Amino acid sequence: MRLSRYFLPTMKDTPREAEIVSHRLMLRAGMMQQSSAGIYSWLPLGFNVLKRIEQIVREEQNAAGWNEALMPTIQPADLWRESGRYDDYGKEMLRITDRHERDMLYGPTNEEQITDIFRTHVRSYRELPGRLYHIQWKFRDEVRPRFGVMRGREFLMKDAYSFDVDKEAARLAYNRQFVAYLRTFDRLGLKAIPMAADSGPIGGDMSHEFIILADTGESEVFCHKDWLTTDSVPADVDYDGDLQPIVDSCLARYAATDEKHDPANCPVAEADLVHTRGIEVGHIFYFGTKYSAPMGAKVAGPDGKEADVHMGSYGVGVSRLVGAIIEACHDDNGIVWPEQVAPFHIGLVNLKVGDAACDAATEDLYAKLGRAGIDVLMDDTGDRPGAKLATMDLIGLPWQIIVGPRGIANGVVEVKNRKTGEREEMTPEAALKRFAG
Ligand code: ATP
Ligand code: MG
């Protein structure tokens, strides 16, 4: 992509309304723009990252055995009347009336909708387990939308659902999602800690929030200090195998949100306990027959008797992750994208557009890197060299190749690693070989 043709409205000044670093950097890097409180337009750079995160989430859901579908954003109120949540949900729900005076709503989540799909089609225990997910926009009229995409009113969520014959079968689905979450956040370059969370009216041990430690997080959390150093994600997972040992090894290391943390009964010694803040990026939850019972989602068992199915739901805040990754990956000069979600792999900077040797070397590298399938953003604008380099640092691409008149006269370009700041001079051919093999 040529920067001269790319819509990248960067800002030099720090926007005053942004309270935390990810919000500031997303605005300054031209990733998004507020439309109204908690509602954003995703501009090309931000949308690029959002799609990459979504794709990693999708691949791991598929690997864990879930089928992707897509449910609507607008739902009929009647479904929510069946579960009893139409009245319970309160002001966070955006209620709409259509031209025929029918009550509708913009979905804040999809348990009712998915339960309706399930009960329409599934009759027998032989058709279980049921495993469906979608990645869709949600709307919650949050009392205090803030921190940019971290607490929006409109936000993108991956929500998966499971249907099983009993609690033990539901636990297998739960464990699959638990492990899929470890893998997903690991691939995103994040350390997300599964923390025992409030499990609502059903109780039990099957509710975990996945939380990234960050001072700007909204959750108050407690964890064993080993979580700060240990790496818990297995490289190759056999989802059909026994996942309980993986889950148990995580649960053996204490971590809990403040709702669940009980200082009087905490198994961790004071000296080993970390008390800090975190950002919730995912939540997995078993809730038994909470929706299946009132909505009549049942299957016939081997004995022919009908029973309500046991359900779980599993959410990931896809759009929140864009901000959460920036909270975890930035420095004083801007964003430092982990390679897996970087919008482009390389920023190719022509410091002196119009200089024949610079232009030729830059265009040649651009063409060859492109042919090798590498995502390159080439700065071919007439901006000052200092501004170009500052923009590249701000938008945080993992690598920069800097082409300047002095270097080119000596036959070299500079290759810079955004994360470490290390710079290395080499010939354009060597640079090409480094990235295109
Ligand atoms: P929170 O406690 O942060 O309000 P929640 O318990 O309401 O979260 P869930 O209903 O479990 O969240 O939704 C699943 C995921 O969706 C959350 O883990 C979070 O990552 C994301 N999420 C929830 N609310 C928002 C929001 N207002 N803006 C962006 N992401 C959100
Ligand atoms: Mg909430």
mmCIF file with all atom_site columns, C-alpha atoms in Angstrom, residues 52-183:
data_model
loop_
_atom_site.group_PDB
_atom_site.id
_atom_site.type_symbol
_atom_site.label_atom_id
_atom_site.label_alt_id
_atom_site.label_comp_id
_atom_site.label_asym_id
_atom_site.label_entity_id
_atom_site.label_seq_id
_atom_site.pdbx_PDB_ins_code
_atom_site.Cartn_x
_atom_site.Cartn_y
_atom_site.Cartn_z
_atom_site.occupancy
_atom_site.B_iso_or_equiv
_atom_site.pdbx_formal_charge
_atom_site.auth_seq_id
_atom_site.auth_comp_id
_atom_site.auth_asym_id
_atom_site.auth_atom_id
_atom_site.pdbx_PDB_model_num
ATOM 1   C CA . ARG A 1 52  ? -6.674  -9.748  11.872 1.00 0.00 ? 52  ARG A CA 1
ATOM 2   C CA . ILE A 1 53  ? -7.715  -10.228 15.483 1.00 0.00 ? 53  ILE A CA 1
ATOM 3   C CA . GLU A 1 54  ? -11.102 -11.530 14.370 1.00 0.00 ? 54  GLU A CA 1
ATOM 4   C CA . GLN A 1 55  ? -9.394  -14.052 12.080 1.00 0.00 ? 55  GLN A CA 1
ATOM 5   C CA . ILE A 1 56  ? -7.182  -15.446 14.847 1.00 0.00 ? 56  ILE A CA 1
ATOM 6   C CA . VAL A 1 57  ? -10.204 -15.758 17.146 1.00 0.00 ? 57  VAL A CA 1
ATOM 7   C CA . ARG A 1 58  ? -12.086 -17.515 14.328 1.00 0.00 ? 58  ARG A CA 1
ATOM 8   C CA . GLU A 1 59  ? -9.289  -19.989 13.564 1.00 0.00 ? 59  GLU A CA 1
ATOM 9   C CA . GLU A 1 60  ? -9.053  -21.040 17.196 1.00 0.00 ? 60  GLU A CA 1
ATOM 10  C CA . GLN A 1 61  ? -12.827 -21.422 17.546 1.00 0.00 ? 61  GLN A CA 1
ATOM 11  C CA . ASN A 1 62  ? -12.861 -23.620 14.459 1.00 0.00 ? 62  ASN A CA 1
ATOM 12  C CA . ALA A 1 63  ? -9.923  -25.656 15.780 1.00 0.00 ? 63  ALA A CA 1
ATOM 13  C CA . ALA A 1 64  ? -11.776 -26.236 19.047 1.00 0.00 ? 64  ALA A CA 1
ATOM 14  C CA . GLY A 1 65  ? -14.710 -27.694 17.109 1.00 0.00 ? 65  GLY A CA 1
ATOM 15  C CA . TRP A 1 66  ? -17.210 -24.833 16.862 1.00 0.00 ? 66  TRP A CA 1
ATOM 16  C CA . ASN A 1 67  ? -19.229 -23.990 13.732 1.00 0.00 ? 67  ASN A CA 1
ATOM 17  C CA . GLU A 1 68  ? -19.379 -20.384 12.640 1.00 0.00 ? 68  GLU A CA 1
ATOM 18  C CA . ALA A 1 69  ? -22.782 -18.873 11.888 1.00 0.00 ? 69  ALA A CA 1
ATOM 19  C CA . LEU A 1 70  ? -24.106 -15.319 11.835 1.00 0.00 ? 70  LEU A CA 1
ATOM 20  C CA . MET A 1 71  ? -27.119 -14.198 13.805 1.00 0.00 ? 71  MET A CA 1
ATOM 21  C CA . PRO A 1 72  ? -28.761 -10.804 13.287 1.00 0.00 ? 72  PRO A CA 1
ATOM 22  C CA . THR A 1 73  ? -28.045 -7.688  15.320 1.00 0.00 ? 73  THR A CA 1
ATOM 23  C CA . ILE A 1 74  ? -31.774 -6.894  15.634 1.00 0.00 ? 74  ILE A CA 1
ATOM 24  C CA . GLN A 1 75  ? -33.829 -9.409  17.591 1.00 0.00 ? 75  GLN A CA 1
ATOM 25  C CA . PRO A 1 76  ? -37.533 -9.738  18.428 1.00 0.00 ? 76  PRO A CA 1
ATOM 26  C CA . ALA A 1 77  ? -38.411 -8.791  22.004 1.00 0.00 ? 77  ALA A CA 1
ATOM 27  C CA . ASP A 1 78  ? -40.673 -11.840 22.287 1.00 0.00 ? 78  ASP A CA 1
ATOM 28  C CA . LEU A 1 79  ? -37.697 -14.199 22.492 1.00 0.00 ? 79  LEU A CA 1
ATOM 29  C CA . TRP A 1 80  ? -36.399 -12.230 25.445 1.00 0.00 ? 80  TRP A CA 1
ATOM 30  C CA . ARG A 1 81  ? -39.816 -12.281 27.039 1.00 0.00 ? 81  ARG A CA 1
ATOM 31  C CA . GLU A 1 82  ? -39.637 -16.063 26.976 1.00 0.00 ? 82  GLU A CA 1
ATOM 32  C CA . SER A 1 83  ? -36.418 -16.129 28.970 1.00 0.00 ? 83  SER A CA 1
ATOM 33  C CA . GLY A 1 84  ? -37.573 -13.365 31.270 1.00 0.00 ? 84  GLY A CA 1
ATOM 34  C CA . ARG A 1 85  ? -34.646 -11.141 30.384 1.00 0.00 ? 85  ARG A CA 1
ATOM 35  C CA . TYR A 1 86  ? -36.645 -8.519  28.474 1.00 0.00 ? 86  TYR A CA 1
ATOM 36  C CA . ASP A 1 87  ? -37.617 -6.944  31.768 1.00 0.00 ? 87  ASP A CA 1
ATOM 37  C CA . ASP A 1 88  ? -34.484 -7.891  33.696 1.00 0.00 ? 88  ASP A CA 1
ATOM 38  C CA . TYR A 1 89  ? -31.916 -6.470  31.306 1.00 0.00 ? 89  TYR A CA 1
ATOM 39  C CA . GLY A 1 90  ? -32.675 -2.873  32.102 1.00 0.00 ? 90  GLY A CA 1
ATOM 40  C CA . LYS A 1 91  ? -31.412 0.272   30.459 1.00 0.00 ? 91  LYS A CA 1
ATOM 41  C CA . GLU A 1 92  ? -28.367 -1.296  28.811 1.00 0.00 ? 92  GLU A CA 1
ATOM 42  C CA . MET A 1 93  ? -30.715 -2.776  26.216 1.00 0.00 ? 93  MET A CA 1
ATOM 43  C CA . LEU A 1 94  ? -31.511 -0.614  23.204 1.00 0.00 ? 94  LEU A CA 1
ATOM 44  C CA . ARG A 1 95  ? -35.211 -1.125  22.537 1.00 0.00 ? 95  ARG A CA 1
ATOM 45  C CA . ILE A 1 96  ? -36.669 -0.387  19.127 1.00 0.00 ? 96  ILE A CA 1
ATOM 46  C CA . THR A 1 97  ? -40.194 -0.421  17.709 1.00 0.00 ? 97  THR A CA 1
ATOM 47  C CA . ASP A 1 98  ? -40.667 -1.258  14.028 1.00 0.00 ? 98  ASP A CA 1
ATOM 48  C CA . ARG A 1 99  ? -43.314 0.277   11.745 1.00 0.00 ? 99  ARG A CA 1
ATOM 49  C CA . HIS A 1 100 ? -45.855 -2.385  12.760 1.00 0.00 ? 100 HIS A CA 1
ATOM 50  C CA . GLU A 1 101 ? -45.396 -1.487  16.411 1.00 0.00 ? 101 GLU A CA 1
ATOM 51  C CA . ARG A 1 102 ? -43.510 -4.699  17.094 1.00 0.00 ? 102 ARG A CA 1
ATOM 52  C CA . ASP A 1 103 ? -40.982 -4.555  19.917 1.00 0.00 ? 103 ASP A CA 1
ATOM 53  C CA . MET A 1 104 ? -37.470 -5.245  18.745 1.00 0.00 ? 104 MET A CA 1
ATOM 54  C CA . LEU A 1 105 ? -34.056 -4.766  20.282 1.00 0.00 ? 105 LEU A CA 1
ATOM 55  C CA . TYR A 1 106 ? -30.432 -4.438  19.231 1.00 0.00 ? 106 TYR A CA 1
ATOM 56  C CA . GLY A 1 107 ? -28.825 -7.577  20.668 1.00 0.00 ? 107 GLY A CA 1
ATOM 57  C CA . PRO A 1 108 ? -26.536 -7.102  23.661 1.00 0.00 ? 108 PRO A CA 1
ATOM 58  C CA . THR A 1 109 ? -25.832 -10.875 23.463 1.00 0.00 ? 109 THR A CA 1
ATOM 59  C CA . ASN A 1 110 ? -27.455 -13.889 21.784 1.00 0.00 ? 110 ASN A CA 1
ATOM 60  C CA . GLU A 1 111 ? -28.403 -16.640 24.243 1.00 0.00 ? 111 GLU A CA 1
ATOM 61  C CA . GLU A 1 112 ? -32.110 -16.384 23.422 1.00 0.00 ? 112 GLU A CA 1
ATOM 62  C CA . GLN A 1 113 ? -31.552 -16.267 19.679 1.00 0.00 ? 113 GLN A CA 1
ATOM 63  C CA . ILE A 1 114 ? -29.259 -19.306 19.664 1.00 0.00 ? 114 ILE A CA 1
ATOM 64  C CA . THR A 1 115 ? -31.577 -21.250 21.963 1.00 0.00 ? 115 THR A CA 1
ATOM 65  C CA . ASP A 1 116 ? -34.404 -20.578 19.511 1.00 0.00 ? 116 ASP A CA 1
ATOM 66  C CA . ILE A 1 117 ? -32.284 -21.906 16.639 1.00 0.00 ? 117 ILE A CA 1
ATOM 67  C CA . PHE A 1 118 ? -31.366 -24.988 18.626 1.00 0.00 ? 118 PHE A CA 1
ATOM 68  C CA . ARG A 1 119 ? -34.884 -25.857 19.778 1.00 0.00 ? 119 ARG A CA 1
ATOM 69  C CA . THR A 1 120 ? -36.201 -25.510 16.224 1.00 0.00 ? 120 THR A CA 1
ATOM 70  C CA . HIS A 1 121 ? -33.837 -28.121 14.829 1.00 0.00 ? 121 HIS A CA 1
ATOM 71  C CA . VAL A 1 122 ? -32.544 -30.479 17.490 1.00 0.00 ? 122 VAL A CA 1
ATOM 72  C CA . ARG A 1 123 ? -34.671 -33.218 19.044 1.00 0.00 ? 123 ARG A CA 1
ATOM 73  C CA . SER A 1 124 ? -32.397 -36.041 20.106 1.00 0.00 ? 124 SER A CA 1
ATOM 74  C CA . TYR A 1 125 ? -29.374 -36.505 22.345 1.00 0.00 ? 125 TYR A CA 1
ATOM 75  C CA . ARG A 1 126 ? -27.739 -38.148 19.310 1.00 0.00 ? 126 ARG A CA 1
ATOM 76  C CA . GLU A 1 127 ? -27.439 -34.729 17.670 1.00 0.00 ? 127 GLU A CA 1
ATOM 77  C CA . LEU A 1 128 ? -25.408 -33.373 20.578 1.00 0.00 ? 128 LEU A CA 1
ATOM 78  C CA . PRO A 1 129 ? -23.053 -31.754 21.321 1.00 0.00 ? 129 PRO A CA 1
ATOM 79  C CA . GLY A 1 130 ? -24.249 -28.520 19.705 1.00 0.00 ? 130 GLY A CA 1
ATOM 80  C CA . ARG A 1 131 ? -21.445 -26.020 19.140 1.00 0.00 ? 131 ARG A CA 1
ATOM 81  C CA . LEU A 1 132 ? -22.088 -22.741 17.356 1.00 0.00 ? 132 LEU A CA 1
ATOM 82  C CA . TYR A 1 133 ? -20.548 -19.293 17.403 1.00 0.00 ? 133 TYR A CA 1
ATOM 83  C CA . HIS A 1 134 ? -20.679 -16.006 15.571 1.00 0.00 ? 134 HIS A CA 1
ATOM 84  C CA . ILE A 1 135 ? -18.721 -12.794 15.464 1.00 0.00 ? 135 ILE A CA 1
ATOM 85  C CA . GLN A 1 136 ? -21.194 -9.949  15.438 1.00 0.00 ? 136 GLN A CA 1
ATOM 86  C CA . TRP A 1 137 ? -21.713 -6.375  16.610 1.00 0.00 ? 137 TRP A CA 1
ATOM 87  C CA . LYS A 1 138 ? -23.452 -5.922  19.917 1.00 0.00 ? 138 LYS A CA 1
ATOM 88  C CA . PHE A 1 139 ? -25.065 -2.895  21.467 1.00 0.00 ? 139 PHE A CA 1
ATOM 89  C CA . ARG A 1 140 ? -25.165 -2.149  25.170 1.00 0.00 ? 140 ARG A CA 1
ATOM 90  C CA . ASP A 1 141 ? -26.189 1.291   26.282 1.00 0.00 ? 141 ASP A CA 1
ATOM 91  C CA . GLU A 1 142 ? -23.386 1.426   28.846 1.00 0.00 ? 142 GLU A CA 1
ATOM 92  C CA . VAL A 1 143 ? -23.887 3.976   31.578 1.00 0.00 ? 143 VAL A CA 1
ATOM 93  C CA . ARG A 1 144 ? -20.346 5.227   31.114 1.00 0.00 ? 144 ARG A CA 1
ATOM 94  C CA . PRO A 1 145 ? -18.835 4.449   27.739 1.00 0.00 ? 145 PRO A CA 1
ATOM 95  C CA . ARG A 1 146 ? -15.154 5.311   27.993 1.00 0.00 ? 146 ARG A CA 1
ATOM 96  C CA . PHE A 1 147 ? -11.597 4.442   27.112 1.00 0.00 ? 147 PHE A CA 1
ATOM 97  C CA . GLY A 1 148 ? -12.416 4.353   23.405 1.00 0.00 ? 148 GLY A CA 1
ATOM 98  C CA . VAL A 1 149 ? -13.162 0.874   22.071 1.00 0.00 ? 149 VAL A CA 1
ATOM 99  C CA . MET A 1 150 ? -12.483 -0.698  25.464 1.00 0.00 ? 150 MET A CA 1
ATOM 100 C CA . ARG A 1 151 ? -15.913 0.167   26.791 1.00 0.00 ? 151 ARG A CA 1
ATOM 101 C CA . GLY A 1 152 ? -17.985 1.056   23.805 1.00 0.00 ? 152 GLY A CA 1
ATOM 102 C CA . ARG A 1 153 ? -21.722 0.972   23.354 1.00 0.00 ? 153 ARG A CA 1
ATOM 103 C CA . GLU A 1 154 ? -21.431 -0.709  19.964 1.00 0.00 ? 154 GLU A CA 1
ATOM 104 C CA . PHE A 1 155 ? -18.714 -3.370  20.003 1.00 0.00 ? 155 PHE A CA 1
ATOM 105 C CA . LEU A 1 156 ? -17.678 -6.530  18.186 1.00 0.00 ? 156 LEU A CA 1
ATOM 106 C CA . MET A 1 157 ? -17.915 -9.765  20.132 1.00 0.00 ? 157 MET A CA 1
ATOM 107 C CA . LYS A 1 158 ? -17.215 -13.384 19.380 1.00 0.00 ? 158 LYS A CA 1
ATOM 108 C CA . ASP A 1 159 ? -19.876 -15.326 21.238 1.00 0.00 ? 159 ASP A CA 1
ATOM 109 C CA . ALA A 1 160 ? -19.941 -19.093 21.206 1.00 0.00 ? 160 ALA A CA 1
ATOM 110 C CA . TYR A 1 161 ? -22.583 -21.380 22.677 1.00 0.00 ? 161 TYR A CA 1
ATOM 111 C CA . SER A 1 162 ? -22.679 -25.020 23.651 1.00 0.00 ? 162 SER A CA 1
ATOM 112 C CA . PHE A 1 163 ? -25.546 -27.465 24.105 1.00 0.00 ? 163 PHE A CA 1
ATOM 113 C CA . ASP A 1 164 ? -25.000 -30.726 25.921 1.00 0.00 ? 164 ASP A CA 1
ATOM 114 C CA . VAL A 1 165 ? -26.943 -33.532 27.447 1.00 0.00 ? 165 VAL A CA 1
ATOM 115 C CA . ASP A 1 166 ? -25.768 -32.971 31.030 1.00 0.00 ? 166 ASP A CA 1
ATOM 116 C CA . LYS A 1 167 ? -23.309 -31.095 33.188 1.00 0.00 ? 167 LYS A CA 1
ATOM 117 C CA . GLU A 1 168 ? -20.422 -33.499 32.643 1.00 0.00 ? 168 GLU A CA 1
ATOM 118 C CA . ALA A 1 169 ? -20.764 -33.233 28.876 1.00 0.00 ? 169 ALA A CA 1
ATOM 119 C CA . ALA A 1 170 ? -21.022 -29.445 29.239 1.00 0.00 ? 170 ALA A CA 1
ATOM 120 C CA . ARG A 1 171 ? -17.730 -29.502 31.120 1.00 0.00 ? 171 ARG A CA 1
ATOM 121 C CA . LEU A 1 172 ? -16.018 -30.966 28.052 1.00 0.00 ? 172 LEU A CA 1
ATOM 122 C CA . ALA A 1 173 ? -17.268 -28.037 25.979 1.00 0.00 ? 173 ALA A CA 1
ATOM 123 C CA . TYR A 1 174 ? -16.177 -25.653 28.725 1.00 0.00 ? 174 TYR A CA 1
ATOM 124 C CA . ASN A 1 175 ? -12.681 -27.132 28.790 1.00 0.00 ? 175 ASN A CA 1
ATOM 125 C CA . ARG A 1 176 ? -12.387 -26.871 25.033 1.00 0.00 ? 176 ARG A CA 1
ATOM 126 C CA . GLN A 1 177 ? -13.192 -23.173 25.174 1.00 0.00 ? 177 GLN A CA 1
ATOM 127 C CA . PHE A 1 178 ? -10.897 -22.684 28.147 1.00 0.00 ? 178 PHE A CA 1
ATOM 128 C CA . VAL A 1 179 ? -7.973  -24.101 26.173 1.00 0.00 ? 179 VAL A CA 1
ATOM 129 C CA . ALA A 1 180 ? -9.021  -22.330 22.965 1.00 0.00 ? 180 ALA A CA 1
ATOM 130 C CA . TYR A 1 181 ? -8.898  -19.039 24.902 1.00 0.00 ? 181 TYR A CA 1
ATOM 131 C CA . LEU A 1 182 ? -5.398  -19.761 26.188 1.00 0.00 ? 182 LEU A CA 1
ATOM 132 C CA . ARG A 1 183 ? -4.325  -20.401 22.612 1.00 0.00 ? 183 ARG A CA 1
#
